[in-house]
PDB file of C-alpha atoms and ligand atoms in Angstrom:
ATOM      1  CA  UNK A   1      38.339 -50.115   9.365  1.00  0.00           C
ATOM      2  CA  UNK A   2      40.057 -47.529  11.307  1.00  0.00           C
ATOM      3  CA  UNK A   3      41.135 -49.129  15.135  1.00  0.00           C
ATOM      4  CA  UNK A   4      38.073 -51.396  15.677  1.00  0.00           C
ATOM      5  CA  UNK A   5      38.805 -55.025  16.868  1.00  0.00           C
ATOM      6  CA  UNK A   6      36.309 -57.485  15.663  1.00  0.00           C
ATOM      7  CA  UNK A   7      36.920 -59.789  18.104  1.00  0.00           C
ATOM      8  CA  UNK A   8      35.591 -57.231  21.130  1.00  0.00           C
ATOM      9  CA  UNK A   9      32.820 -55.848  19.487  1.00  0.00           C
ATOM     10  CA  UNK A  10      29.493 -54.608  21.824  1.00  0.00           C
ATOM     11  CA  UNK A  11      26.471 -57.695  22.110  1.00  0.00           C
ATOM     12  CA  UNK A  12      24.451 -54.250  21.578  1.00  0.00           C
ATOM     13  CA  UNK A  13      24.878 -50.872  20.673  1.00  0.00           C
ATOM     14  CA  UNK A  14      21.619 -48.434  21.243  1.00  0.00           C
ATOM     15  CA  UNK A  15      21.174 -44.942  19.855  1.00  0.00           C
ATOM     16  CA  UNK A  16      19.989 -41.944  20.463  1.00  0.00           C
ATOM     17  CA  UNK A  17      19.570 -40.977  17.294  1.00  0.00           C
ATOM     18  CA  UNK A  18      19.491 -36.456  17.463  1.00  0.00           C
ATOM     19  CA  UNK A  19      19.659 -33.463  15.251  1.00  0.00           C
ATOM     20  CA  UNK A  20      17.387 -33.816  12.344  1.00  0.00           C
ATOM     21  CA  UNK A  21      16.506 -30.238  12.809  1.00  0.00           C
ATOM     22  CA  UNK A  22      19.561 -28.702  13.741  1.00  0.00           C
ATOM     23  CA  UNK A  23      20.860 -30.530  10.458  1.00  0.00           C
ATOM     24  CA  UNK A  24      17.948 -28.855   8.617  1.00  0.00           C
ATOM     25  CA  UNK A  25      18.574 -25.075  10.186  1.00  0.00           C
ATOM     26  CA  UNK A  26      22.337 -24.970   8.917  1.00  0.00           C
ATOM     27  CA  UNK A  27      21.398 -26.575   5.367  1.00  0.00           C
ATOM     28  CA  UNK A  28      18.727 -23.721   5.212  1.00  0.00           C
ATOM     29  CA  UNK A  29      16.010 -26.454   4.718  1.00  0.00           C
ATOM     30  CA  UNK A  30      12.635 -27.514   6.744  1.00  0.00           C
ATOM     31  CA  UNK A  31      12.993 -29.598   9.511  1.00  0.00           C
ATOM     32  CA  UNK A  32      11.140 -32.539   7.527  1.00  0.00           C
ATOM     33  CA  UNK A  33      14.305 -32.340   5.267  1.00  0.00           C
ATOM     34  CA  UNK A  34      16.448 -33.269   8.395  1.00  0.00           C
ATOM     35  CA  UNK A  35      14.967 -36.581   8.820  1.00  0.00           C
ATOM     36  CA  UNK A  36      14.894 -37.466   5.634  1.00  0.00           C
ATOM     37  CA  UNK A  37      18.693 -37.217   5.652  1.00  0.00           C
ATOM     38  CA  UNK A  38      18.351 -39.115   9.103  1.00  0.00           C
ATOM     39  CA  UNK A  39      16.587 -41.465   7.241  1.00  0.00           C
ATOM     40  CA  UNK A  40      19.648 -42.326   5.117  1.00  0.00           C
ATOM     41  CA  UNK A  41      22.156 -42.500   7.944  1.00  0.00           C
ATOM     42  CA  UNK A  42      19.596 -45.524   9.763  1.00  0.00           C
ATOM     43  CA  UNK A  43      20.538 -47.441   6.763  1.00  0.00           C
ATOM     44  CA  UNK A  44      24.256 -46.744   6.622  1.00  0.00           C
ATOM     45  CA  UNK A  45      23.970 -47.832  10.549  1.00  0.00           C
ATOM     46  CA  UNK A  46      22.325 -50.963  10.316  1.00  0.00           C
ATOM     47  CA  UNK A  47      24.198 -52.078   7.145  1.00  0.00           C
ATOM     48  CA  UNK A  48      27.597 -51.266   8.716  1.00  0.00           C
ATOM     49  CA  UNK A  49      26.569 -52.996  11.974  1.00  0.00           C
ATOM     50  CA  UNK A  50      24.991 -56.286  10.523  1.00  0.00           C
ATOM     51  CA  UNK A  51      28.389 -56.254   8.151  1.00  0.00           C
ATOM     52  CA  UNK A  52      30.460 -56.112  10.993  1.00  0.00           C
ATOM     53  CA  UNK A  53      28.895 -58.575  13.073  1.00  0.00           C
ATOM     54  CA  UNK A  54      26.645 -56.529  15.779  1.00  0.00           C
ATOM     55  CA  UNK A  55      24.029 -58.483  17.400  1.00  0.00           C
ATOM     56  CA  UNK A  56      21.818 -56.415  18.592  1.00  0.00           C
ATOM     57  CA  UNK A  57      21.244 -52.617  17.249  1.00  0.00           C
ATOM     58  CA  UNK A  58      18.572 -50.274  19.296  1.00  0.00           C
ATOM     59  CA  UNK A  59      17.821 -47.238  17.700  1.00  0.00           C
ATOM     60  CA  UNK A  60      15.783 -44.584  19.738  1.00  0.00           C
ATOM     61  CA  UNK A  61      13.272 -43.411  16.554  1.00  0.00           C
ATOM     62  CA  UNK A  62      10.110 -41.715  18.363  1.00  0.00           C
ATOM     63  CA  UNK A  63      10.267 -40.868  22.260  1.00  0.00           C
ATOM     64  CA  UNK A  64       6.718 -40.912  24.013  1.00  0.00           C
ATOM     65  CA  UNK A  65       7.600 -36.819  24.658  1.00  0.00           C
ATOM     66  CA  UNK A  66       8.050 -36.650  20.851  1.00  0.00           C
ATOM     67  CA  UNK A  67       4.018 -36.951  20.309  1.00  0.00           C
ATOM     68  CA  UNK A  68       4.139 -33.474  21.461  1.00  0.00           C
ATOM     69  CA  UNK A  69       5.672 -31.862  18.719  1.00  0.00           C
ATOM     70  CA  UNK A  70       3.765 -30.096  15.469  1.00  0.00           C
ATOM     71  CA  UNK A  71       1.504 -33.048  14.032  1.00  0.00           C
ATOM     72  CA  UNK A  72       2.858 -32.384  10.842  1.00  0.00           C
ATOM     73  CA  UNK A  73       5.790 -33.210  11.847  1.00  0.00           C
ATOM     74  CA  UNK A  74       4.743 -36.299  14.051  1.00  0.00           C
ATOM     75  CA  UNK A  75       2.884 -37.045  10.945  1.00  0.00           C
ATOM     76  CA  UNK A  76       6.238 -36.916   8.570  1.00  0.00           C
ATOM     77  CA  UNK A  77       7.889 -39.148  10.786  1.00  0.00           C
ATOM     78  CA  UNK A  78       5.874 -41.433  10.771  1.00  0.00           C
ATOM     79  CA  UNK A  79       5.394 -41.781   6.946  1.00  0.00           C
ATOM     80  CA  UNK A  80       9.507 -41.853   7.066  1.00  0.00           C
ATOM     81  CA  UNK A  81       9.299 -44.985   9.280  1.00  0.00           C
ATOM     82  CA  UNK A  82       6.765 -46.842   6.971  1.00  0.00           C
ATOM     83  CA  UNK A  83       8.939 -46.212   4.099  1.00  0.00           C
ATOM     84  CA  UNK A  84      11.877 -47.080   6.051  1.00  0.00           C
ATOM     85  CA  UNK A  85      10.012 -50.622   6.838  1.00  0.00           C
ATOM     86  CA  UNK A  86       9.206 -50.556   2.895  1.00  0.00           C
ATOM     87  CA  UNK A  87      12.267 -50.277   1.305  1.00  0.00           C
ATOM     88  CA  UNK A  88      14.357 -52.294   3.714  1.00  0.00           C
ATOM     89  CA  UNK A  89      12.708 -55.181   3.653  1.00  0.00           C
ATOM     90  CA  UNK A  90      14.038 -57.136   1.506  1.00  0.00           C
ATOM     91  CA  UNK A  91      17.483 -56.550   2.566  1.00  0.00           C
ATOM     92  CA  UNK A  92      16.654 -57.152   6.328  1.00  0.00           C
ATOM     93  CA  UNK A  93      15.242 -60.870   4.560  1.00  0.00           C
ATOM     94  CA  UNK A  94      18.118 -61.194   3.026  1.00  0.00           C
ATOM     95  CA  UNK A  95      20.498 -60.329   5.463  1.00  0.00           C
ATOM     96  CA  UNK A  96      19.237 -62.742   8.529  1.00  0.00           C
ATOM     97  CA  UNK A  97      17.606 -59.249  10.006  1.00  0.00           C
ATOM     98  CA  UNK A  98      14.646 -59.698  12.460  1.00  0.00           C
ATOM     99  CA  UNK A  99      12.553 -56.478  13.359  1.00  0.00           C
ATOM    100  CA  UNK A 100      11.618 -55.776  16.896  1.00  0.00           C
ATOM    101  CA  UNK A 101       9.855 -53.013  18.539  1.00  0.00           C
ATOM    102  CA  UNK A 102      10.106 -51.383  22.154  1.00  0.00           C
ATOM    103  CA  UNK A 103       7.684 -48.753  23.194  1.00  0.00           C
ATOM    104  CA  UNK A 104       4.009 -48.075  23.335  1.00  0.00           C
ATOM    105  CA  UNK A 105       3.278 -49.046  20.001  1.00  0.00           C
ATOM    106  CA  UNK A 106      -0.211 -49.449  20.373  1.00  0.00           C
ATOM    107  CA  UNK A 107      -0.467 -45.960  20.485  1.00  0.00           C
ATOM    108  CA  UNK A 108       0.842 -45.881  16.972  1.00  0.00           C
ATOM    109  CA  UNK A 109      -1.542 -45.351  14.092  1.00  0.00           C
ATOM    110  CA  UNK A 110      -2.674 -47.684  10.981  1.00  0.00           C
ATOM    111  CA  UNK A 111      -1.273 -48.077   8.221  1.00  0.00           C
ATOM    112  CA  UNK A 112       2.146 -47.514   9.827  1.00  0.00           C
ATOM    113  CA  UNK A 113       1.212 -49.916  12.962  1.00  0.00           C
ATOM    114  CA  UNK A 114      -0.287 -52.962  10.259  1.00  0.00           C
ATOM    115  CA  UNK A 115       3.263 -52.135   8.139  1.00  0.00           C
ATOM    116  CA  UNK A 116       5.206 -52.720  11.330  1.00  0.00           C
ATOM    117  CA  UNK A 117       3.687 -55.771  12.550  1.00  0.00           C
ATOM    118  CA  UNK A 118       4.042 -57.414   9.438  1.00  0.00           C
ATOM    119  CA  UNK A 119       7.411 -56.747   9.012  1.00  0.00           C
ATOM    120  CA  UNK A 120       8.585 -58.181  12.485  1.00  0.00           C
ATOM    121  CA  UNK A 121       6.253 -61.467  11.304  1.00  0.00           C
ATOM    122  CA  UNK A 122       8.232 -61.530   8.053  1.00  0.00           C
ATOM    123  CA  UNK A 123      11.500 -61.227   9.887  1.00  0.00           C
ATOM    124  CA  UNK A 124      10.646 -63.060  12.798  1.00  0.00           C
ATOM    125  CA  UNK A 125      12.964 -66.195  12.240  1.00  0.00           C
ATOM    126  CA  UNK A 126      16.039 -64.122  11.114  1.00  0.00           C
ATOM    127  CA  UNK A 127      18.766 -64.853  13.450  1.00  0.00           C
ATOM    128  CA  UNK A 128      22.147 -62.753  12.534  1.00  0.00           C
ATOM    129  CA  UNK A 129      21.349 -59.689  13.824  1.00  0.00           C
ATOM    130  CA  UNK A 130      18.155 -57.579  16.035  1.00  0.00           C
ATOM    131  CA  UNK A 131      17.205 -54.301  14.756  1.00  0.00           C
ATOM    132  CA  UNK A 132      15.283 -52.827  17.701  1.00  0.00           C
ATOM    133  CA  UNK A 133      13.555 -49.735  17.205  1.00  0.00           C
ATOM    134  CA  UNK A 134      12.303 -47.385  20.152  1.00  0.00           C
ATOM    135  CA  UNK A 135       8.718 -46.468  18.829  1.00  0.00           C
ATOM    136  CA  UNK A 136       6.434 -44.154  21.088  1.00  0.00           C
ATOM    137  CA  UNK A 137       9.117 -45.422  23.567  1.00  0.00           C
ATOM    138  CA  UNK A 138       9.838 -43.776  27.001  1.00  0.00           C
ATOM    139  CA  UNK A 139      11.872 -45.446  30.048  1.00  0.00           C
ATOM    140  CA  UNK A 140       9.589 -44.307  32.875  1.00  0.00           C
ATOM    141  CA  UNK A 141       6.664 -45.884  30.853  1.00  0.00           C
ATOM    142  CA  UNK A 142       8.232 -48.858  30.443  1.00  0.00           C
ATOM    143  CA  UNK A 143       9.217 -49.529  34.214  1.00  0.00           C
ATOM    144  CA  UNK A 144       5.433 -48.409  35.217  1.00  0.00           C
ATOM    145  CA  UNK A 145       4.117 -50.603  32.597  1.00  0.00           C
ATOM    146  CA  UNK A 146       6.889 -53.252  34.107  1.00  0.00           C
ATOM    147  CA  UNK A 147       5.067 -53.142  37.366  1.00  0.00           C
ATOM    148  CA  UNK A 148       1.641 -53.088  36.285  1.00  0.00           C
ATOM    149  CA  UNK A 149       2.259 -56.707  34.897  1.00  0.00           C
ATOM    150  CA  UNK A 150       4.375 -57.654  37.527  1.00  0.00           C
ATOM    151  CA  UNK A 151       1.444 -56.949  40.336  1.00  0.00           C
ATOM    152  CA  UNK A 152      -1.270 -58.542  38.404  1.00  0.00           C
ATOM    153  CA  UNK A 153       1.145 -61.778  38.327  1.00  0.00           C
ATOM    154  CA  UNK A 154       0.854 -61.370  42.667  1.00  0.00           C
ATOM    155  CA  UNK A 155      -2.605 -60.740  42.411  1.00  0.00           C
ATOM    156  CA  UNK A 156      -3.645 -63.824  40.148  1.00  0.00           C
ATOM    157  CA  UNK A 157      -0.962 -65.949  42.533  1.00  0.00           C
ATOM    158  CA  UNK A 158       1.355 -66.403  39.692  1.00  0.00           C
ATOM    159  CA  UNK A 159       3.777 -64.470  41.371  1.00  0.00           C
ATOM    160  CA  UNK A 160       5.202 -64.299  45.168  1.00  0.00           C
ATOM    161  CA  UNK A 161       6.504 -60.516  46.136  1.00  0.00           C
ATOM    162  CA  UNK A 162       9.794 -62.312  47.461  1.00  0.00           C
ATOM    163  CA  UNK A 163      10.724 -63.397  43.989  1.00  0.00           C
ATOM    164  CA  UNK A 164      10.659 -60.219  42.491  1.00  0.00           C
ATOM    165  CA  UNK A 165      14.378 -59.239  41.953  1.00  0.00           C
ATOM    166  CA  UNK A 166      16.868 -57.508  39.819  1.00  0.00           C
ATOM    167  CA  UNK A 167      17.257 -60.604  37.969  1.00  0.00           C
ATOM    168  CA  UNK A 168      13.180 -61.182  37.136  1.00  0.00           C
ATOM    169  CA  UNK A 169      11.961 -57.696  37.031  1.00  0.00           C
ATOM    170  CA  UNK A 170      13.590 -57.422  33.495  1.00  0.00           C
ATOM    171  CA  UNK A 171      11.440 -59.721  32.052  1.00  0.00           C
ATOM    172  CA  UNK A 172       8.656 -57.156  32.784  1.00  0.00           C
ATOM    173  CA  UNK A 173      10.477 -55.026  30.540  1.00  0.00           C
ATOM    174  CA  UNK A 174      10.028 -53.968  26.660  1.00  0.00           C
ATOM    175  CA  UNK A 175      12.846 -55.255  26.243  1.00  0.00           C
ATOM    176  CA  UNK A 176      12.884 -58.992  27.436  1.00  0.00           C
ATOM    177  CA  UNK A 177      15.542 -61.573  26.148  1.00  0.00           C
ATOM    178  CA  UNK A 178      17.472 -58.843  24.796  1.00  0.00           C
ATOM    179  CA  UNK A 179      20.949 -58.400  26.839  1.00  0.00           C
ATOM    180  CA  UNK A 180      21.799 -54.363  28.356  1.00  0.00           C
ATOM    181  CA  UNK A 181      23.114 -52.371  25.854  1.00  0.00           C
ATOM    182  CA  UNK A 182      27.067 -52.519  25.719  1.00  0.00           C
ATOM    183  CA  UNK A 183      27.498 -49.324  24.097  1.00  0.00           C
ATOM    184  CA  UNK A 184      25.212 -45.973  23.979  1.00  0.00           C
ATOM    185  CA  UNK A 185      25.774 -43.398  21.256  1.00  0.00           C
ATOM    186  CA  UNK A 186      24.835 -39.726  21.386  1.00  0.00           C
ATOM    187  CA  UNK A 187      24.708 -37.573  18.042  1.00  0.00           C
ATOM    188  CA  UNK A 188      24.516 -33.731  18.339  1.00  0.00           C
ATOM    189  CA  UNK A 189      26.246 -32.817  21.030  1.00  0.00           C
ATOM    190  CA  UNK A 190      23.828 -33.057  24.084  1.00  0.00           C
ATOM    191  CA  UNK A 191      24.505 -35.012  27.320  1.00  0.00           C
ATOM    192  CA  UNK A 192      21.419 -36.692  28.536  1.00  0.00           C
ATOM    193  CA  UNK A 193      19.962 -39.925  28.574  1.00  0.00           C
ATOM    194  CA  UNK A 194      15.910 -37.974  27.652  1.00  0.00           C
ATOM    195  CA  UNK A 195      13.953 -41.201  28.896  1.00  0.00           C
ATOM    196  CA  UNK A 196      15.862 -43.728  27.373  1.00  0.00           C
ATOM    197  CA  UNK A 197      16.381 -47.146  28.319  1.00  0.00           C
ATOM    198  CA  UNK A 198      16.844 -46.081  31.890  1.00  0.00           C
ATOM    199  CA  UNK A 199      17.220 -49.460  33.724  1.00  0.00           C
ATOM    200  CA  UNK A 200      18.518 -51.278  30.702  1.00  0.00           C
ATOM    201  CA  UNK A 201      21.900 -48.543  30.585  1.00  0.00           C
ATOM    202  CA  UNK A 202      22.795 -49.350  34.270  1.00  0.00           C
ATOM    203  CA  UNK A 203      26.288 -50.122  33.119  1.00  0.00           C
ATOM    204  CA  UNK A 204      26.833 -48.901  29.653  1.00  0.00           C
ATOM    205  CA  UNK A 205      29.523 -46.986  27.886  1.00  0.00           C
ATOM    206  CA  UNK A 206      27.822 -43.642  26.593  1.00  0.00           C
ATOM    207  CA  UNK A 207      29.730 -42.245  23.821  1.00  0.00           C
ATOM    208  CA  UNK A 208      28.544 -38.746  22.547  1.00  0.00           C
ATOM    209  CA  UNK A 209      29.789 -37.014  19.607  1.00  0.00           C
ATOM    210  CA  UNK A 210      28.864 -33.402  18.431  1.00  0.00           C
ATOM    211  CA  UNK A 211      27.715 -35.122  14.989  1.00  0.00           C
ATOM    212  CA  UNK A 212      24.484 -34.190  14.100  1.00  0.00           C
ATOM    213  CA  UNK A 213      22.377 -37.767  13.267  1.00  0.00           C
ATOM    214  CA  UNK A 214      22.305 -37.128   9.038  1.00  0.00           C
ATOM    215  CA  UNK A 215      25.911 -36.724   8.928  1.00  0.00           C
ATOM    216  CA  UNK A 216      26.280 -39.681  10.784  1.00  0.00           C
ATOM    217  CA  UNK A 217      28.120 -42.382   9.336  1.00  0.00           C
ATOM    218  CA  UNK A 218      30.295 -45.607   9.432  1.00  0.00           C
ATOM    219  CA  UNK A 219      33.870 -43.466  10.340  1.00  0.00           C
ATOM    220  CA  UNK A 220      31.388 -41.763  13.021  1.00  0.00           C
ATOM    221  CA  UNK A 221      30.548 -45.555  14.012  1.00  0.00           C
ATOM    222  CA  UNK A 222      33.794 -46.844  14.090  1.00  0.00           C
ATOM    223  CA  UNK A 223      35.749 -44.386  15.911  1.00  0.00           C
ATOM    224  CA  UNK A 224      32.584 -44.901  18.074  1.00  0.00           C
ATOM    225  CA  UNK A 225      33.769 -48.419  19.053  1.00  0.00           C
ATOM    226  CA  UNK A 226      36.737 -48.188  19.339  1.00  0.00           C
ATOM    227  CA  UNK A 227      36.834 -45.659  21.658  1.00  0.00           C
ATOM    228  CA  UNK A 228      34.416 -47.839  23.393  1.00  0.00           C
ATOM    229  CA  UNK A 229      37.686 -50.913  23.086  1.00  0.00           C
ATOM    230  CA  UNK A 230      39.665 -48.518  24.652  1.00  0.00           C
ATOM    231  CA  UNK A 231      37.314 -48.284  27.913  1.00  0.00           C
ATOM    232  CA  UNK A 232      38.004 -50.927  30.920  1.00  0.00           C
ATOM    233  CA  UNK A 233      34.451 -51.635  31.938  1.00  0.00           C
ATOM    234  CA  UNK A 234      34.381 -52.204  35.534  1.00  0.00           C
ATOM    235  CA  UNK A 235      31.234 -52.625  37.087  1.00  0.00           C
ATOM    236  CA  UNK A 236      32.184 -51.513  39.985  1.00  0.00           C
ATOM    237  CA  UNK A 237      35.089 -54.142  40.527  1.00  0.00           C
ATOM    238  CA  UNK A 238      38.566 -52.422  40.660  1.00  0.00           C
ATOM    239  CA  UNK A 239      40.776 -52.484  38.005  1.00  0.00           C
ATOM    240  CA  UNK A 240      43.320 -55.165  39.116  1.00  0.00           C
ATOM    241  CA  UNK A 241      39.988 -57.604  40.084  1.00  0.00           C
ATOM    242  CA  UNK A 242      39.288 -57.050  36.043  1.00  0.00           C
ATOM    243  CA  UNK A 243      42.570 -57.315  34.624  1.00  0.00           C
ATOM    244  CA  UNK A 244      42.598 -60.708  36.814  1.00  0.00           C
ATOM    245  CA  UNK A 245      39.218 -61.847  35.244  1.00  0.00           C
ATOM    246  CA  UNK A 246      40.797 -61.400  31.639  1.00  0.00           C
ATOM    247  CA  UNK A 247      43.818 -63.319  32.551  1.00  0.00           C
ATOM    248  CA  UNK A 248      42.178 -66.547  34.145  1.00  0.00           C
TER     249      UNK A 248
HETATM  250  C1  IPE B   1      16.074 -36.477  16.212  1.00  0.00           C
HETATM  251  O1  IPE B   1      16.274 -35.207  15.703  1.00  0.00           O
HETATM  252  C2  IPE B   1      14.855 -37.132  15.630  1.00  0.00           C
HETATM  253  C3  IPE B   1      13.756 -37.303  16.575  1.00  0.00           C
HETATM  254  C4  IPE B   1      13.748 -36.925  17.830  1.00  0.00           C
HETATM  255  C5  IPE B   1      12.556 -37.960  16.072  1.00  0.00           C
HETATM  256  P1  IPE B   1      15.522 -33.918  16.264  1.00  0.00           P
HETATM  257  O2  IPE B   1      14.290 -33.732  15.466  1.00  0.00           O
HETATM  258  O3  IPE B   1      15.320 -34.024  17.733  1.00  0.00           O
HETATM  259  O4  IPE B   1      16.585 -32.799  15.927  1.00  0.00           O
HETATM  260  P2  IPE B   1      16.932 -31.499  16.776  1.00  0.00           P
HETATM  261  O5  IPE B   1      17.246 -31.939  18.174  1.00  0.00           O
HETATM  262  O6  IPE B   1      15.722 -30.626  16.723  1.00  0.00           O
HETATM  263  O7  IPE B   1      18.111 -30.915  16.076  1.00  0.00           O
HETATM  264  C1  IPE B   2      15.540 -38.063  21.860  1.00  0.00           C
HETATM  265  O1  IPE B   2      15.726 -36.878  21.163  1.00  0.00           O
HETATM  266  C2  IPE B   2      14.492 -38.900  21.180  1.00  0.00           C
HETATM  267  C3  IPE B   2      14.887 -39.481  19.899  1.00  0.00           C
HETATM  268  C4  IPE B   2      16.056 -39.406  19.356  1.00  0.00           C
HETATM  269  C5  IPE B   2      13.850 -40.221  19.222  1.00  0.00           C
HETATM  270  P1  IPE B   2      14.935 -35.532  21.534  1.00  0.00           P
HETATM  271  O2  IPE B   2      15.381 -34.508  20.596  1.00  0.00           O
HETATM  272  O3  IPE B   2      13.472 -35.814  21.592  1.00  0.00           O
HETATM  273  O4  IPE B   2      15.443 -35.261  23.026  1.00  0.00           O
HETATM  274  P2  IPE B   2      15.538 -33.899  23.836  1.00  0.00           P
HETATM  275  O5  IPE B   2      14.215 -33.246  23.713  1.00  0.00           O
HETATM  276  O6  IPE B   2      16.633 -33.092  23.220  1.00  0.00           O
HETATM  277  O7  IPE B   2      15.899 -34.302  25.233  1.00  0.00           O
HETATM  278 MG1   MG B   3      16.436 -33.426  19.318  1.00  0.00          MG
END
């Protein structure tokens, strides 16, 4: 399994999950085709993760930006993801997976939204690892959303303005109970975060790779973390205050 320690793997690796299309252009096929083949390297991720022992697994799948695009396409996509939810199933039952969601996914449409619900109800009590996936998601939506809760809870009293802090403002979040993500992946070669999990990625290792999402696979994942076991994570500390931490 390559250079990977299991003992040191990331609580939770996110990812931004990029270039169906570009896959699609050099294979000479529609851009449909391209996530189809992305389709195939979701499952190859979450297998390999759960098999290793990942906890938590966030995969960026529809940004609130992407409603903009062709509706054939936005349609296609979304018919992938129900089949997705279809076919996996059974394995995510079997395998102790429990389905979560973060984004707007109100805003998603029936029967993909009744599919989706009843899968995280079906998974709810598995325990061994979180698939989490970004759905009509964007990170400036989610803070604004954040703070539209957290001032109704001042309004109604439930809530004093001096207890709002870094600590409790999370909890306002999409993404409640869920620790930061240790690890954040990058296929196809572009360098930018486009909206996602902004506050959650404060401190996390961004790995990018100029693999394009279909031909992504469990080598690609590997040498992903391990180059992320050969990073000293610092938070700011300096590296003698962290190699003293280990030590003690
Ligand atoms: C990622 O691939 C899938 C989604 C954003 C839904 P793209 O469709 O963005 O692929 P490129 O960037 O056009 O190659
Ligand atoms: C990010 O990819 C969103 C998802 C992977 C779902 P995009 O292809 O939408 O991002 P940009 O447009 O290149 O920034
Ligand atoms: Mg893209």
């Amino acid at each position: 399994m390559m250079d990977v320690d299991l003992r040191k793997l990331p609580r939770h690796i996110a990812v931004i999950m990029d270039g169906n299309g570009r896959w699609a252009r050099k294979h000479a096929m529609g851009r449909i085709s391209g996530h189809k083949k992305g389709a195939e390297a979701v499952r190859i991720t979450v297998r390999t993760c759960r098999e290793i022992g990942i906890k938590v697994l966030t995969l960026y799948a529809f940004s609130t930006e992407n409603w903009l695009r062709p509706d054939n396409e936005v349609q296609a996509l979304m018919h992938l993801l129900e089949e997705y939810l279809r076919s996996e199933l059974h394995e995510m039952l079997e395998n102790g997976i429990r389905l979560t969601t973060i984004g707007d996914t109100e805003a998603l449409k029936e029967p993909f939204k009744g599919i989706l619900r009843e899968t995280m109800a079906k998974t709810s009590h598995n325990r061994e690892m979180t698939l989490n996936l970004a759905l009509s998601y964007g990170g400036r939506d989610e803070i604004i959303a954040a703070i539209q809760k957290l001032v109704q809870d001042v309004h109604s009293g439930k809530l004093q303005p001096q207890e709002i802090s870094k600590d409790l403002f999370p909890n306002y979040l999409y993404t409640t109970g869920l620790p930061d993500p240790d690890l954040l992946i990058r296929t196809s070669g572009e360098y930018r975060i486009s909206n996602f999990l902004l506050w959650q990625s404060a401190y996390t290792e961004f790995y990018f790779t100029d693999v394009l999402w279909p031909d992504f696979n469990r080598e690609e994942l590997f040498r992903a973390i391990a180059e992320f076991q050969r990073r000293e994570r610092r938070f700011g500390l300096t590296s003698d205050q962290i190699q003293e931490e280990q030590t003690s």
